[in-house]
CSV table of C-alpha atoms in Angstrom, one decimal:
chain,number,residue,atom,x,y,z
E,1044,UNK,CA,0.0,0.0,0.0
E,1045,UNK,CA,2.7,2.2,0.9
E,1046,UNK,CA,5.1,1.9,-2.2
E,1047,UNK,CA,1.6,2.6,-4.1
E,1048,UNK,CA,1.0,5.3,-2.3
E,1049,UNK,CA,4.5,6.6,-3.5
E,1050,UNK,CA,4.0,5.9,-6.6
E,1051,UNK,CA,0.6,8.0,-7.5
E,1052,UNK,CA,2.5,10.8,-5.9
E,1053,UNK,CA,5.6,10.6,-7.9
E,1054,UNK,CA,3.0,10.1,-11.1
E,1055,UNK,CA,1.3,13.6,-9.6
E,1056,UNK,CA,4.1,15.8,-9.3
E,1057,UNK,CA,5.8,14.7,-12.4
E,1058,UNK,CA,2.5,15.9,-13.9
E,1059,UNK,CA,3.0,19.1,-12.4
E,1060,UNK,CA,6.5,19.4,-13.5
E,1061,UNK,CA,5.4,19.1,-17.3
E,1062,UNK,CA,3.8,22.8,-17.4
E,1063,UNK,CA,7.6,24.1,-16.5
E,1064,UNK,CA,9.2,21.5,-18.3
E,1065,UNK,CA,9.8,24.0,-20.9
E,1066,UNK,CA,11.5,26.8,-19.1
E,1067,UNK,CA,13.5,24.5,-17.4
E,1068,UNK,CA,15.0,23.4,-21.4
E,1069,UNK,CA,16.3,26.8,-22.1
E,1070,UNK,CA,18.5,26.4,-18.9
E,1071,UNK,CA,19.6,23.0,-19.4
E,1072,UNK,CA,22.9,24.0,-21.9
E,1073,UNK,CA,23.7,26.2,-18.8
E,1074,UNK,CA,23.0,23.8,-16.5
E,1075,UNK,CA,25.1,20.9,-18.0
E,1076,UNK,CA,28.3,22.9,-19.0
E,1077,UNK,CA,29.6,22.2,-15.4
E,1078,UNK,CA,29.1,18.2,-16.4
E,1079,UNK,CA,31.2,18.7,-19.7
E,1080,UNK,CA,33.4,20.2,-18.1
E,1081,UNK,CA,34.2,17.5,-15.7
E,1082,UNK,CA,34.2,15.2,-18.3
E,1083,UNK,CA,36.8,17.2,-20.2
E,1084,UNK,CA,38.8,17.3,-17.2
E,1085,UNK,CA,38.3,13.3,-16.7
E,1086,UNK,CA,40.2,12.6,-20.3
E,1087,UNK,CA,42.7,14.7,-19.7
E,1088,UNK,CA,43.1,13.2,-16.4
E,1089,UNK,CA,43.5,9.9,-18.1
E,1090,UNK,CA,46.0,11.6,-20.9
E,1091,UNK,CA,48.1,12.5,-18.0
E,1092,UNK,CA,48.3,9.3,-16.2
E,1093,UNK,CA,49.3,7.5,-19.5
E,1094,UNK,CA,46.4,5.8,-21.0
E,1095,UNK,CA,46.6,7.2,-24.6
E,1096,UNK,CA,44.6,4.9,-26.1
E,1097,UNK,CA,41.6,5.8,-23.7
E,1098,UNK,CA,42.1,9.1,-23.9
E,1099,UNK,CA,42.0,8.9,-27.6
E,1100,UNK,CA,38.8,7.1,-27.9
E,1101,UNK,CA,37.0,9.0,-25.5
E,1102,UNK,CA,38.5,12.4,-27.3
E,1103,UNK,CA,36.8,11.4,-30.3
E,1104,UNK,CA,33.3,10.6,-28.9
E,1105,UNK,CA,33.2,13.9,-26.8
E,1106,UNK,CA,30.6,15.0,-28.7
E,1107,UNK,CA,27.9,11.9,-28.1
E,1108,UNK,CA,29.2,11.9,-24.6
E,1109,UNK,CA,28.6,15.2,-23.9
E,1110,UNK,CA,24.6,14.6,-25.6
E,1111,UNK,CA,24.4,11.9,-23.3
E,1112,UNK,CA,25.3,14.0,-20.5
E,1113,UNK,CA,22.3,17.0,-21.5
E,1114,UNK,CA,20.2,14.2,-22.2
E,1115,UNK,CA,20.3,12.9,-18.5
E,1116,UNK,CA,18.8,15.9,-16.7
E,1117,UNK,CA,16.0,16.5,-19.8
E,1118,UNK,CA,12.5,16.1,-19.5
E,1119,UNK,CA,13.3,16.3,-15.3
E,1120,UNK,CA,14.8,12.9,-15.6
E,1121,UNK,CA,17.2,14.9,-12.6
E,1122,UNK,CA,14.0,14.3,-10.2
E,1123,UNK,CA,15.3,10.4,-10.3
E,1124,UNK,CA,19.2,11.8,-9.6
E,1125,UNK,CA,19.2,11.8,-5.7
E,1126,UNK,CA,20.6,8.9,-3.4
E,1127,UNK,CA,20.5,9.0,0.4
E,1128,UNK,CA,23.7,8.4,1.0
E,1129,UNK,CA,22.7,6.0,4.3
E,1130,UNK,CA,19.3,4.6,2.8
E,1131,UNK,CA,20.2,4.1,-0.3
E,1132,UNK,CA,17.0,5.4,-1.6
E,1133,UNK,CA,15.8,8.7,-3.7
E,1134,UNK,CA,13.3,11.4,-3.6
E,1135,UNK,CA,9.8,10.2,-2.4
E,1136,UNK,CA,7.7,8.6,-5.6
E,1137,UNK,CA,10.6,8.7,-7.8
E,1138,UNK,CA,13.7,5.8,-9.0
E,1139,UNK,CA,17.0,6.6,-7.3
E,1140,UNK,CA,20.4,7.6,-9.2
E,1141,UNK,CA,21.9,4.3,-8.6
E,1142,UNK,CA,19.1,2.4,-10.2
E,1143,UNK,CA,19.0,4.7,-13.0
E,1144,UNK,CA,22.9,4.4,-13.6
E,1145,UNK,CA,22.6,0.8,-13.2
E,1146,UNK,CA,20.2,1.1,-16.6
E,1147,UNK,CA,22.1,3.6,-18.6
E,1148,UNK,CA,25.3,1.9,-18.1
E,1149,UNK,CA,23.5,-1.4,-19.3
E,1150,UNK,CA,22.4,0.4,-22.2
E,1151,UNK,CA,25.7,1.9,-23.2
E,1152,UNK,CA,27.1,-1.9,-22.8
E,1153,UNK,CA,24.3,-3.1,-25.2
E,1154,UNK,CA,24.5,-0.5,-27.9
E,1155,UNK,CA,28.1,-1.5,-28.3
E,1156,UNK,CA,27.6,-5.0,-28.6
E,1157,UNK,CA,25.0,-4.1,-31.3
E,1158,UNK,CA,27.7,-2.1,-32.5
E,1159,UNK,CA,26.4,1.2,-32.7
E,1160,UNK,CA,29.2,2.6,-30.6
E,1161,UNK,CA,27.9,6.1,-30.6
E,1162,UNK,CA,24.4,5.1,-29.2
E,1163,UNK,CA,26.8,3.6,-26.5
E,1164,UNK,CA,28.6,6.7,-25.8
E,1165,UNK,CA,25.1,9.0,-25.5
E,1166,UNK,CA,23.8,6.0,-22.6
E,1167,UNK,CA,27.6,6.2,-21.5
E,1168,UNK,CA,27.3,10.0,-21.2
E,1169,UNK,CA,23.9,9.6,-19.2
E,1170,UNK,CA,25.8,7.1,-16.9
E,1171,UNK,CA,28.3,9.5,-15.9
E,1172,UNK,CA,25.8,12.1,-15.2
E,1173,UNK,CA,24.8,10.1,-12.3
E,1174,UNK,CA,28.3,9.5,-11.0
E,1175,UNK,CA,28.9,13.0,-11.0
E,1176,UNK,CA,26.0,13.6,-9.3
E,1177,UNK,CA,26.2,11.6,-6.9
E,1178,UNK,CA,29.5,13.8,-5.6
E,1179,UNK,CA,26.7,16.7,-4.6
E,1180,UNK,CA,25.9,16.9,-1.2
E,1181,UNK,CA,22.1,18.3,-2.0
E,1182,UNK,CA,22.1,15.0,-4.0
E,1183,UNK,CA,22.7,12.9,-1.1
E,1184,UNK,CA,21.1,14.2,1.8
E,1185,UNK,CA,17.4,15.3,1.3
E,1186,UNK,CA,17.8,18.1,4.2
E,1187,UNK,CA,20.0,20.1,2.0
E,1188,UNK,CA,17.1,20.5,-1.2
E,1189,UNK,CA,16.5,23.6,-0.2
E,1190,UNK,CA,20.1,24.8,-1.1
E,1191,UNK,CA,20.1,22.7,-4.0
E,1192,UNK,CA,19.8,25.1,-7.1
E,1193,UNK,CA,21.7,28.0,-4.8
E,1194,UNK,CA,24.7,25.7,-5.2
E,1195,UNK,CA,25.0,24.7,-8.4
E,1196,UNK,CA,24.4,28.2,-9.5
E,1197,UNK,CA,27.3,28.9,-7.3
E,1198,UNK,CA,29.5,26.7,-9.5
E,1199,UNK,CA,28.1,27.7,-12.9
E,1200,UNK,CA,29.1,31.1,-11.9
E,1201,UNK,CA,32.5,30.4,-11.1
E,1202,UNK,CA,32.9,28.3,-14.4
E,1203,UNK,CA,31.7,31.2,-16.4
E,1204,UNK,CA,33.7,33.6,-15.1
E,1205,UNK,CA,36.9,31.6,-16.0
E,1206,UNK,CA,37.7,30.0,-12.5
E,1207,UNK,CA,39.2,26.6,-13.3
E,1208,UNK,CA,38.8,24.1,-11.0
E,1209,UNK,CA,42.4,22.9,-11.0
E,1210,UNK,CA,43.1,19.3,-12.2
E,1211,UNK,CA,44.9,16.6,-9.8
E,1212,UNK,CA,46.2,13.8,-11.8
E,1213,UNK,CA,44.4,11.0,-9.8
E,1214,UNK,CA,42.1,8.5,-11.0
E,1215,UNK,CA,39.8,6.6,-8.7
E,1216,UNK,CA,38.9,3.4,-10.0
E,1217,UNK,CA,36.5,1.2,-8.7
E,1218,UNK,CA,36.0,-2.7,-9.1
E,1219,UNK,CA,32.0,-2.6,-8.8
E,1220,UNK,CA,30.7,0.5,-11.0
E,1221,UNK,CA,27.9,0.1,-8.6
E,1222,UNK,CA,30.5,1.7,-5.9
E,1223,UNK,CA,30.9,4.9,-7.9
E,1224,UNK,CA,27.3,5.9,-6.7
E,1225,UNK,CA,27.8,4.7,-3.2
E,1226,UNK,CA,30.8,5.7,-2.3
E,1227,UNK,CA,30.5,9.3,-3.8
E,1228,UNK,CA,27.4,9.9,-2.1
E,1229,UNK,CA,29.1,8.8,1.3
E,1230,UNK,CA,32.0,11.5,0.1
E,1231,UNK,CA,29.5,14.1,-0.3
E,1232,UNK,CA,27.7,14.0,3.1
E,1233,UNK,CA,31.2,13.7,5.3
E,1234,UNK,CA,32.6,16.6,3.2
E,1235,UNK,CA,29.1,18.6,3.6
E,1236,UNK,CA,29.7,17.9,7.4
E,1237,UNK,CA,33.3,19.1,7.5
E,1238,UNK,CA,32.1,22.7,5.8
E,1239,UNK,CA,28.6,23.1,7.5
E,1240,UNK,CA,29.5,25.4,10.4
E,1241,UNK,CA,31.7,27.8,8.1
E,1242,UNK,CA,29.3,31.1,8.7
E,1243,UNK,CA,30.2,32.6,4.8
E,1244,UNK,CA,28.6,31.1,2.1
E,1245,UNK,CA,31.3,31.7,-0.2
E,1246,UNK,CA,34.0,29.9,1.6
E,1247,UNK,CA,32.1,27.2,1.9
E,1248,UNK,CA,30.4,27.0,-1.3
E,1249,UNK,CA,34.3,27.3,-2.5
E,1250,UNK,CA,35.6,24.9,0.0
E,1251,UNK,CA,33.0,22.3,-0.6
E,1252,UNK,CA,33.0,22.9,-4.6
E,1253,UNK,CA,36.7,22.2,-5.1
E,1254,UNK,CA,36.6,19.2,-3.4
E,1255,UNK,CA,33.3,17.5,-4.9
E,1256,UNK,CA,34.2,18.9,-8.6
E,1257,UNK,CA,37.3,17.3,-8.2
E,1258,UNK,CA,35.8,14.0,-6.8
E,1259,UNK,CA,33.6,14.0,-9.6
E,1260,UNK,CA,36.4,14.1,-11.9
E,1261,UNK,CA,38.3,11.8,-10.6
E,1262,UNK,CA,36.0,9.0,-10.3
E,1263,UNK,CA,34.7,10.1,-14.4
E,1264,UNK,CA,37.9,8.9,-14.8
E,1265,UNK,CA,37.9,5.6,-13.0
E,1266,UNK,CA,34.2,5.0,-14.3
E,1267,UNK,CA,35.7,5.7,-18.0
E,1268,UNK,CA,38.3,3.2,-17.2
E,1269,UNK,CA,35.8,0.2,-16.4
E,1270,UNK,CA,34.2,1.0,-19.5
E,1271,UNK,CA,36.6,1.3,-22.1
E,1272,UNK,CA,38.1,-2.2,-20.1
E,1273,UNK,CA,35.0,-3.8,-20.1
E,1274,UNK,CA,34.4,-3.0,-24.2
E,1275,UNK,CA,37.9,-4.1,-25.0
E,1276,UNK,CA,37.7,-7.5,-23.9
């Protein structure tokens, strides 16, 4: 009763959300630049520790990465993006980012045995979305929604106005891709907690951006990794 419950009230507000749906488009491009730019920062990440060959190949499918990437947060697909990082569960009536990674990255992995490797690459994109979201504490801890947009405004700003969020040449790679989403989500709440008490919002907007932007990229990197692995068989 209860999970049907949830689910006529995820059904109800997603109907709500279609009358904005189209507002919400025109500030998607600026919305996702800070995800291509983490996954810009992921390949060169991998160019710098030596894997030329992955680099390479994930150079060269930027573009349908980068689609895949947009593609994830259309149509308020985000509202399935969250992932407690204790419970393991999403926002009420809606999937959770770890099941919906779990399909995209199944997709990606059946487009390129189909052999449409660019397909794969767009459901690859989407996968790493998740991974990246998974690094934001608002993502993680359903207290925090209220600071949600606040934040990544924050960063958007900062990317726009040429701040670079400095690249460090580490690669976290792990053996489950399952433990991307888990284990950044459990990053995101301890490194929310370390910042909370900081009074200014900018230093800890600043503080706790570096750190989860970098997190994200590191771990695009690992996750890119397992793919490119995992194809190569």
């Amino acid at each position: 009763m209860k999970k049907k419950i949830e689910a006529t009230y995820g059904k109800t507000l997603k109907a709500l959300m279609i009358t904005v749906n189209p507002i919400k488009k025109k500030i998607m491009k600026t919305h996702c630049i800070v995800h291509k730019f983490i996954n810009i920062q992921a390949i060169e990440i991998l160019k710098n520790q030596g894997y030329s060959d992955v680099h390479s190949f994930y150079k060269s499918h930027i573009k349908e990465l980068n689609n895949g990437v947009t593609w994830a947060d259309q149509d308020f697909k985000s509202s399935n993006h969250f992932y407690h990082h204790f419970k393991g569960t999403g926002l009420y009536g809606f999937s959770n980012a770890l099941t919906e990674f779990q399909k995209y990255y199944k997709s990606a992995l059946k487009f390129v045995e189909a052999g449409d490797i660019r397909q794969a690459m767009f459901y690859f994109g989407a996968a790493c979305h998740l991974v990246q979201d998974a690094t934001v504490p608002q993502h993680v801890n359903n207290k925090l929604l209220k600071n949600h947009r606040n934040f990544e405004l924050w960063i958007i700003s900062k990317l726009m106005s040429d701040y670079s969020f400095p690249i460090f040449n580490e690669i976290i790679k792990q053996d489950k891709v399952e433990d991307y989403i888990k284990n950044n989500a459990v990053f995101a709440n301890k490194t929310y907690i370390s910042y909370a008490n900081v009074k200014s919002k900018e230093e800890k907007y600043n503080k706790i951006s570096v750190l989860i932007v970098q997190r994200a990229q590191k771990t695009t990197a690992g996750l890119m990794l397992n793919f490119y692995n995992e194809i190569k068989k």
